[in-house]
CSV table of C-alpha atoms in Angstrom, one decimal:
chain,number,residue,atom,x,y,z
A,18,MET,CA,11.4,-24.4,19.9
A,19,ASN,CA,8.5,-25.3,17.6
A,20,GLU,CA,5.4,-27.6,19.9
A,21,SER,CA,5.4,-31.1,18.3
A,22,TYR,CA,1.9,-31.5,17.1
A,23,SER,CA,0.8,-33.7,20.5
A,24,GLU,CA,1.7,-30.4,22.3
A,25,ARG,CA,-1.1,-28.2,19.9
A,26,LEU,CA,-3.1,-31.1,20.2
A,27,ASN,CA,-3.4,-30.5,23.6
A,28,ARG,CA,-3.7,-27.0,23.5
A,29,VAL,CA,-7.2,-26.7,21.2
A,30,HIS,CA,-8.7,-25.1,24.5
A,31,GLN,CA,-6.6,-22.4,24.4
A,32,TYR,CA,-6.7,-21.7,20.8
A,33,GLY,CA,-10.6,-21.9,21.0
A,34,ALA,CA,-11.0,-19.2,24.0
A,35,GLN,CA,-8.0,-16.7,22.5
A,36,CYS,CA,-9.7,-16.6,19.2
A,37,LEU,CA,-13.3,-15.4,21.4
A,38,ARG,CA,-11.6,-13.2,22.8
A,39,ASP,CA,-9.8,-11.8,20.6
A,40,GLU,CA,-13.4,-11.1,18.6
A,41,ALA,CA,-15.0,-10.2,21.6
A,42,GLU,CA,-12.7,-7.3,21.5
A,43,ALA,CA,-13.1,-6.5,18.2
A,44,LEU,CA,-16.4,-5.9,18.9
A,45,LEU,CA,-15.8,-4.3,21.8
A,46,ASP,CA,-13.4,-1.8,20.0
A,47,LEU,CA,-16.1,-0.7,17.1
A,48,ILE,CA,-18.0,1.2,19.8
A,49,PRO,CA,-15.5,3.8,19.5
A,50,GLN,CA,-16.1,3.6,16.1
A,51,LEU,CA,-19.6,4.7,15.6
A,52,ASP,CA,-19.7,8.0,14.7
A,53,GLU,CA,-22.4,10.3,12.9
A,54,ASN,CA,-22.2,8.8,9.7
A,55,PHE,CA,-23.5,5.1,11.1
A,56,ASP,CA,-26.4,8.0,12.5
A,57,LYS,CA,-26.6,9.4,8.6
A,58,ALA,CA,-27.1,5.2,7.6
A,59,VAL,CA,-29.7,4.6,10.0
A,60,ARG,CA,-31.7,7.6,8.7
A,61,MET,CA,-30.9,7.2,4.9
A,62,MET,CA,-32.1,3.3,4.9
A,63,LEU,CA,-35.2,4.4,7.7
A,64,GLU,CA,-36.3,7.2,4.9
A,65,CYS,CA,-35.8,4.7,2.0
A,66,ARG,CA,-38.8,4.2,-0.5
A,67,GLY,CA,-37.6,1.4,-1.7
A,68,LYS,CA,-35.3,-1.5,-0.7
A,69,VAL,CA,-31.8,-2.2,0.9
A,70,ILE,CA,-29.8,-3.6,-1.5
A,71,VAL,CA,-26.7,-5.3,0.2
A,72,THR,CA,-23.4,-5.9,-2.4
A,73,GLY,CA,-20.3,-7.7,-1.3
A,74,VAL,CA,-17.8,-10.0,-2.5
A,75,GLY,CA,-16.0,-13.6,-1.3
A,76,LYS,CA,-16.2,-13.4,2.6
A,77,SER,CA,-18.0,-10.3,2.4
A,78,GLY,CA,-20.4,-11.8,0.8
A,79,HIS,CA,-21.2,-14.1,2.9
A,80,VAL,CA,-21.6,-11.9,5.9
A,81,GLY,CA,-23.7,-9.3,3.5
A,82,ALA,CA,-26.5,-11.9,2.6
A,83,LYS,CA,-27.0,-12.4,6.5
A,84,ILE,CA,-27.0,-8.7,6.7
A,85,ALA,CA,-30.0,-8.5,4.3
A,86,ALA,CA,-32.0,-11.4,5.7
A,87,THR,CA,-31.8,-10.0,9.1
A,88,LEU,CA,-33.0,-6.2,7.6
A,89,SER,CA,-35.8,-8.3,6.0
A,90,SER,CA,-36.6,-9.9,8.9
A,91,THR,CA,-36.7,-7.0,11.4
A,92,GLY,CA,-38.7,-4.7,8.9
A,93,THR,CA,-36.2,-3.0,7.1
A,94,PRO,CA,-37.0,-4.4,3.2
A,95,ALA,CA,-33.7,-6.0,1.9
A,96,PHE,CA,-31.9,-8.5,-0.3
A,97,PHE,CA,-28.4,-9.6,-1.5
A,98,ILE,CA,-26.6,-8.9,-5.1
A,99,ASN,CA,-23.5,-10.8,-6.0
A,100,PRO,CA,-21.9,-7.8,-7.9
A,101,LEU,CA,-21.2,-10.5,-10.4
A,102,ASP,CA,-24.3,-11.2,-11.2
A,103,ALA,CA,-25.5,-6.8,-11.6
A,104,TYR,CA,-23.6,-8.1,-15.2
A,105,HIS,CA,-25.8,-10.8,-16.3
A,106,GLY,CA,-29.5,-8.7,-15.9
A,107,ASP,CA,-29.8,-8.8,-11.9
A,108,LEU,CA,-29.1,-4.5,-12.3
A,109,GLY,CA,-32.7,-4.7,-13.5
A,110,VAL,CA,-34.2,-5.2,-9.9
A,111,MET,CA,-33.0,-2.0,-8.7
A,112,THR,CA,-34.6,1.7,-8.6
A,113,LYS,CA,-33.7,5.0,-7.6
A,114,ASP,CA,-35.6,4.4,-4.6
A,115,ASP,CA,-33.6,2.2,-3.4
A,116,VAL,CA,-30.2,2.5,-1.1
A,117,VAL,CA,-27.1,0.2,-1.5
A,118,LEU,CA,-25.0,-1.3,1.4
A,119,ALA,CA,-21.5,-2.1,0.2
A,120,LEU,CA,-19.6,-4.1,2.0
A,121,SER,CA,-15.8,-4.6,1.3
A,122,ASN,CA,-12.9,-5.3,4.5
A,123,SER,CA,-10.0,-3.2,3.0
A,124,GLY,CA,-12.8,-1.1,0.5
A,125,GLN,CA,-10.5,-1.4,-3.0
A,126,THR,CA,-12.2,-5.1,-4.6
A,127,ASP,CA,-12.0,-4.8,-7.6
A,128,GLU,CA,-15.5,-6.9,-8.6
A,129,LEU,CA,-17.5,-4.1,-6.4
A,130,LEU,CA,-15.8,-0.8,-7.7
A,131,ARG,CA,-16.6,-1.7,-11.2
A,132,PHE,CA,-20.0,-2.2,-9.4
A,133,LEU,CA,-20.4,1.2,-8.1
A,134,PRO,CA,-20.4,3.1,-11.9
A,135,MET,CA,-23.7,2.0,-12.6
A,136,VAL,CA,-24.8,2.3,-9.4
A,137,LEU,CA,-23.8,5.9,-9.1
A,138,HIS,CA,-25.1,5.8,-13.0
A,139,MET,CA,-28.8,5.1,-11.7
A,140,GLU,CA,-28.0,7.7,-8.9
A,141,ILE,CA,-28.5,5.0,-6.4
A,142,PRO,CA,-27.1,6.1,-3.1
A,143,VAL,CA,-24.8,4.0,-1.1
A,144,ILE,CA,-23.4,3.0,1.9
A,145,ALA,CA,-20.1,1.6,1.9
A,146,MET,CA,-19.0,-0.3,5.3
A,147,SER,CA,-14.7,-0.8,4.5
A,148,SER,CA,-11.8,-0.4,7.6
A,149,ASN,CA,-10.5,2.1,5.0
A,150,PRO,CA,-12.1,5.5,5.1
A,151,ASN,CA,-9.7,6.3,2.3
A,152,SER,CA,-10.4,3.4,0.0
A,153,LEU,CA,-12.2,3.9,-3.3
A,154,LEU,CA,-15.4,2.5,-2.1
A,155,ALA,CA,-15.6,5.4,0.6
A,156,LYS,CA,-14.5,8.0,-1.4
A,157,TYR,CA,-17.1,7.1,-4.1
A,158,SER,CA,-19.8,5.9,-1.2
A,159,ASN,CA,-22.9,8.9,0.0
A,160,ILE,CA,-21.9,7.5,3.4
A,161,HIS,CA,-19.0,5.9,4.8
A,162,ILE,CA,-19.3,3.4,7.9
A,163,THR,CA,-15.4,2.2,8.8
A,164,VAL,CA,-15.1,-0.8,10.7
A,165,LYS,CA,-11.8,-1.2,11.4
A,166,VAL,CA,-9.8,-4.3,13.5
A,167,LYS,CA,-6.3,-4.4,16.0
A,168,LYS,CA,-6.1,-7.6,14.0
A,169,GLU,CA,-7.6,-10.9,12.7
A,170,ALA,CA,-8.0,-13.7,15.2
A,171,CYS,CA,-6.2,-16.0,12.8
A,172,PRO,CA,-3.1,-16.6,14.2
A,173,LEU,CA,-1.3,-15.6,10.9
A,174,ASN,CA,-3.2,-12.5,10.6
A,175,LEU,CA,-4.7,-13.5,7.5
A,176,ALA,CA,-7.9,-15.4,7.2
A,177,PRO,CA,-11.3,-13.5,7.9
A,178,THR,CA,-12.1,-13.6,11.0
A,179,SER,CA,-12.4,-10.7,13.7
A,180,SER,CA,-12.8,-8.1,10.1
A,181,THR,CA,-16.2,-10.8,9.3
A,182,THR,CA,-17.4,-10.6,12.9
A,183,ALA,CA,-17.4,-7.3,13.6
A,184,ALA,CA,-19.3,-6.2,10.2
A,185,LEU,CA,-21.2,-8.7,11.2
A,186,ALA,CA,-22.0,-6.7,14.4
A,187,MET,CA,-22.3,-3.5,12.7
A,188,GLY,CA,-25.0,-5.2,10.3
A,189,ASP,CA,-27.0,-6.3,13.6
A,190,ALA,CA,-26.4,-2.6,15.0
A,191,LEU,CA,-27.6,-1.0,11.9
A,192,ALA,CA,-30.9,-3.3,12.0
A,193,ILE,CA,-31.5,-3.0,15.7
A,194,ALA,CA,-31.4,0.5,15.6
A,195,LEU,CA,-33.9,0.6,12.7
A,196,MET,CA,-36.3,-1.6,14.3
A,197,SER,CA,-36.1,0.9,17.7
A,198,VAL,CA,-36.7,3.3,15.1
A,199,ARG,CA,-39.4,2.1,14.3
A,200,ASP,CA,-41.0,0.6,16.9
A,201,PHE,CA,-40.8,-2.7,16.0
A,202,LYS,CA,-42.9,-5.5,17.9
A,203,PRO,CA,-43.4,-8.9,18.3
A,204,ASN,CA,-46.5,-9.3,16.7
A,205,ASP,CA,-44.6,-7.5,13.8
A,206,PHE,CA,-41.7,-10.1,13.8
A,207,ALA,CA,-44.3,-12.7,13.8
A,208,GLN,CA,-45.9,-11.8,10.9
A,209,PHE,CA,-41.7,-12.4,9.2
A,210,HIS,CA,-41.3,-15.3,10.9
A,211,PRO,CA,-44.9,-16.7,11.0
A,212,GLY,CA,-43.0,-20.7,10.0
A,213,GLY,CA,-41.1,-20.6,13.7
A,214,GLU,CA,-41.8,-21.4,16.8
A,215,LEU,CA,-41.9,-17.7,18.1
A,216,GLY,CA,-44.0,-16.6,15.1
A,217,LYS,CA,-46.4,-19.6,15.8
A,218,ARG,CA,-46.6,-18.4,19.5
A,219,LEU,CA,-47.2,-14.9,18.8
A,220,LEU,CA,-49.8,-15.5,16.2
A,221,THR,CA,-51.8,-18.3,17.6
A,222,THR,CA,-55.1,-17.9,19.3
A,223,ALA,CA,-57.0,-19.1,21.6
A,224,ALA,CA,-59.3,-20.0,18.7
A,225,ASP,CA,-56.5,-22.5,17.4
A,226,VAL,CA,-55.6,-24.4,20.6
A,227,MET,CA,-58.9,-24.5,22.7
A,228,ARG,CA,-60.8,-27.9,22.9
A,229,SER,CA,-64.4,-27.6,23.0
A,230,ASP,CA,-65.9,-30.8,22.6
A,231,ASP,CA,-67.3,-32.7,25.4
A,232,LEU,CA,-66.9,-30.1,28.2
A,233,PRO,CA,-67.0,-31.0,32.2
A,234,VAL,CA,-69.8,-28.5,32.9
A,235,MET,CA,-72.3,-29.0,35.4
A,236,PRO,CA,-74.5,-26.4,37.5
A,237,LYS,CA,-73.0,-24.9,41.0
A,238,GLU,CA,-76.2,-27.3,42.6
A,239,MET,CA,-74.2,-30.9,41.8
A,240,HIS,CA,-73.1,-32.4,44.7
A,241,LEU,CA,-69.3,-33.0,44.7
A,242,GLY,CA,-69.7,-36.6,44.2
A,243,GLU,CA,-71.3,-36.2,41.1
A,244,ALA,CA,-68.7,-33.6,39.9
A,245,ILE,CA,-66.6,-36.0,40.5
A,246,ILE,CA,-66.9,-38.0,38.2
A,247,LEU,CA,-67.6,-35.4,35.3
A,248,VAL,CA,-64.4,-34.1,36.2
A,249,SER,CA,-62.5,-37.5,36.0
A,250,LYS,CA,-64.4,-37.6,32.8
A,251,GLY,CA,-63.6,-34.8,31.0
A,252,LYS,CA,-59.6,-35.3,31.4
A,253,LEU,CA,-58.8,-31.9,31.8
A,254,GLY,CA,-58.9,-31.2,36.1
A,255,LEU,CA,-62.1,-29.1,36.0
A,256,GLY,CA,-65.2,-28.6,35.6
A,257,VAL,CA,-67.1,-25.7,34.7
A,258,ALA,CA,-70.3,-24.2,37.0
A,259,ILE,CA,-73.0,-22.9,34.3
A,260,GLU,CA,-76.1,-21.2,35.0
A,261,ASP,CA,-77.9,-19.7,32.5
A,262,ASN,CA,-75.3,-21.0,29.4
A,263,LYS,CA,-73.0,-18.7,31.1
A,264,VAL,CA,-69.9,-19.1,32.9
A,265,VAL,CA,-70.0,-19.0,37.1
A,266,GLY,CA,-67.5,-20.4,38.3
A,267,LEU,CA,-64.4,-23.3,38.5
A,268,ILE,CA,-63.5,-26.7,40.3
A,269,THR,CA,-60.6,-28.3,39.7
A,270,ASP,CA,-58.9,-32.0,41.2
A,271,GLY,CA,-57.0,-29.8,43.6
A,272,ASP,CA,-60.0,-28.0,45.0
A,273,ILE,CA,-61.7,-31.5,45.5
A,274,ARG,CA,-59.0,-33.0,47.6
A,275,ARG,CA,-59.1,-30.4,50.0
A,276,ALA,CA,-62.2,-30.3,50.0
A,277,MET,CA,-62.2,-34.3,51.2
A,278,GLU,CA,-59.7,-33.3,53.3
A,279,LYS,CA,-61.8,-30.2,55.3
A,280,TRP,CA,-64.8,-32.0,55.3
A,281,GLN,CA,-64.6,-36.1,55.5
A,282,GLU,CA,-67.3,-37.6,55.8
A,283,LYS,CA,-69.4,-34.1,55.0
A,284,PHE,CA,-67.8,-34.0,51.9
A,285,PHE,CA,-70.8,-35.6,49.5
A,286,ASP,CA,-73.1,-32.9,51.7
A,287,LYS,CA,-71.3,-30.1,49.8
A,288,THR,CA,-72.1,-28.7,46.0
A,289,VAL,CA,-69.7,-27.4,43.5
A,290,ASP,CA,-70.9,-24.0,44.7
A,291,ASP,CA,-69.5,-24.8,48.0
A,292,ILE,CA,-65.8,-24.7,46.7
A,293,MET,CA,-65.6,-23.3,43.4
A,294,THR,CA,-63.8,-20.0,42.1
A,295,ARG,CA,-66.3,-17.2,40.9
A,296,GLN,CA,-64.3,-15.6,38.8
A,297,PRO,CA,-62.0,-18.1,37.0
A,298,LYS,CA,-59.8,-16.2,34.6
A,299,THR,CA,-61.3,-16.2,31.1
A,300,VAL,CA,-60.1,-15.0,27.4
A,301,SER,CA,-61.3,-14.6,23.9
A,302,LEU,CA,-61.6,-16.0,21.0
A,303,ASN,CA,-59.1,-13.9,19.7
A,304,THR,CA,-56.5,-13.8,22.6
A,305,LYS,CA,-52.8,-14.9,21.6
A,306,ILE,CA,-50.9,-17.7,23.1
A,307,THR,CA,-47.9,-15.3,24.6
A,308,GLU,CA,-51.4,-13.1,26.7
A,309,ILE,CA,-52.6,-16.9,27.4
A,310,GLN,CA,-49.0,-18.2,28.8
A,311,ARG,CA,-48.5,-14.6,30.8
A,312,ILE,CA,-51.9,-15.3,32.5
A,313,MET,CA,-50.7,-18.8,33.4
A,314,HIS,CA,-47.5,-17.9,34.6
A,315,GLN,CA,-49.1,-14.6,36.5
A,316,TYR,CA,-51.8,-16.2,38.3
A,317,LYS,CA,-50.4,-20.1,38.6
A,318,ILE,CA,-52.7,-21.4,37.0
A,319,HIS,CA,-53.0,-24.4,34.8
A,320,THR,CA,-55.9,-23.7,32.9
A,321,VAL,CA,-58.2,-20.5,31.4
A,322,LEU,CA,-61.4,-20.3,30.0
A,323,VAL,CA,-62.3,-19.4,26.9
A,324,VAL,CA,-65.8,-17.4,26.7
A,325,ASP,CA,-67.8,-14.8,24.1
A,326,ALA,CA,-68.7,-11.4,25.6
A,327,GLU,CA,-71.8,-12.6,27.1
A,328,GLY,CA,-69.7,-14.8,28.9
A,329,HIS,CA,-71.0,-18.3,27.5
A,330,LEU,CA,-68.7,-21.0,27.2
A,331,LEU,CA,-66.8,-21.9,24.5
A,332,GLY,CA,-63.6,-23.4,25.1
A,333,VAL,CA,-60.9,-24.6,27.5
A,334,VAL,CA,-56.9,-24.2,26.6
A,335,ASP,CA,-54.8,-25.8,29.0
A,336,HIS,CA,-50.7,-25.3,29.7
A,337,TYR,CA,-50.5,-28.6,26.9
A,338,SER,CA,-52.1,-26.5,24.9
A,339,CYS,CA,-50.1,-23.6,24.7
A,340,MET,CA,-46.9,-26.0,23.8
A,341,ILE,CA,-46.7,-25.5,20.3
């Protein structure tokens, strides 16, 4: 008996969950498909002296564009080209030093197959990615990576769903393998993403965010009654003890409160030297924000001092300064 519209509407959660299960299963099924061709493809792209040119038509084209973007952002120069555009001048960007990564689920896409002879004529090696190792695309490629799914997540088994997810994941697998072989580091990633949040944190230094004006500095002989005023005016919750123009200690508003509780009426007889931390955490002007955050987390502190090689105070970086 056919379900009514309202009955189907009540099952949308089940439909969504089934789609995710189908696509997750399709991804796990890719693992046994990894063979020496995957290894050869990674080596070919790694040794490529030019660019990886990704191409595909329709849904495969959309997937290819994302793969190209991922490769480029992780250290492998790449860009996407539509094979249809190649007939109208875009072929000029390709050289013998390049590698072509061609995507087609069937391996029989006409527009892509008509593009291949031009690539082969230029003696550019081709890595193919399709579900059919016996396809024409596989036949005319140097390396073929099989990306085959049992069925689409589409209930009609028609709309590209599991197959496009699988192709996208295989592209990610290539990119991650290349990253690992290249020993691609976070700082390398930041250079390709300077405008993003991660890039900003990885590239920003103490010099970029530190406060350097009106710092609450004081001699270590200063009485705590006076030190309270300086700490309050500084609005950083701390005071820096200086001797011979060099940092010798640090007091915080927490140190002052604990001193009040401990000494009570004798508090005003005490000096900064009595409560200061004698080896506060310091960094240089070039210390990255990510390293400063690591120091703060490790030592459970909210502020570090920026000093030069001789220990002269240059600035202060607090927890809020690192929130970029």
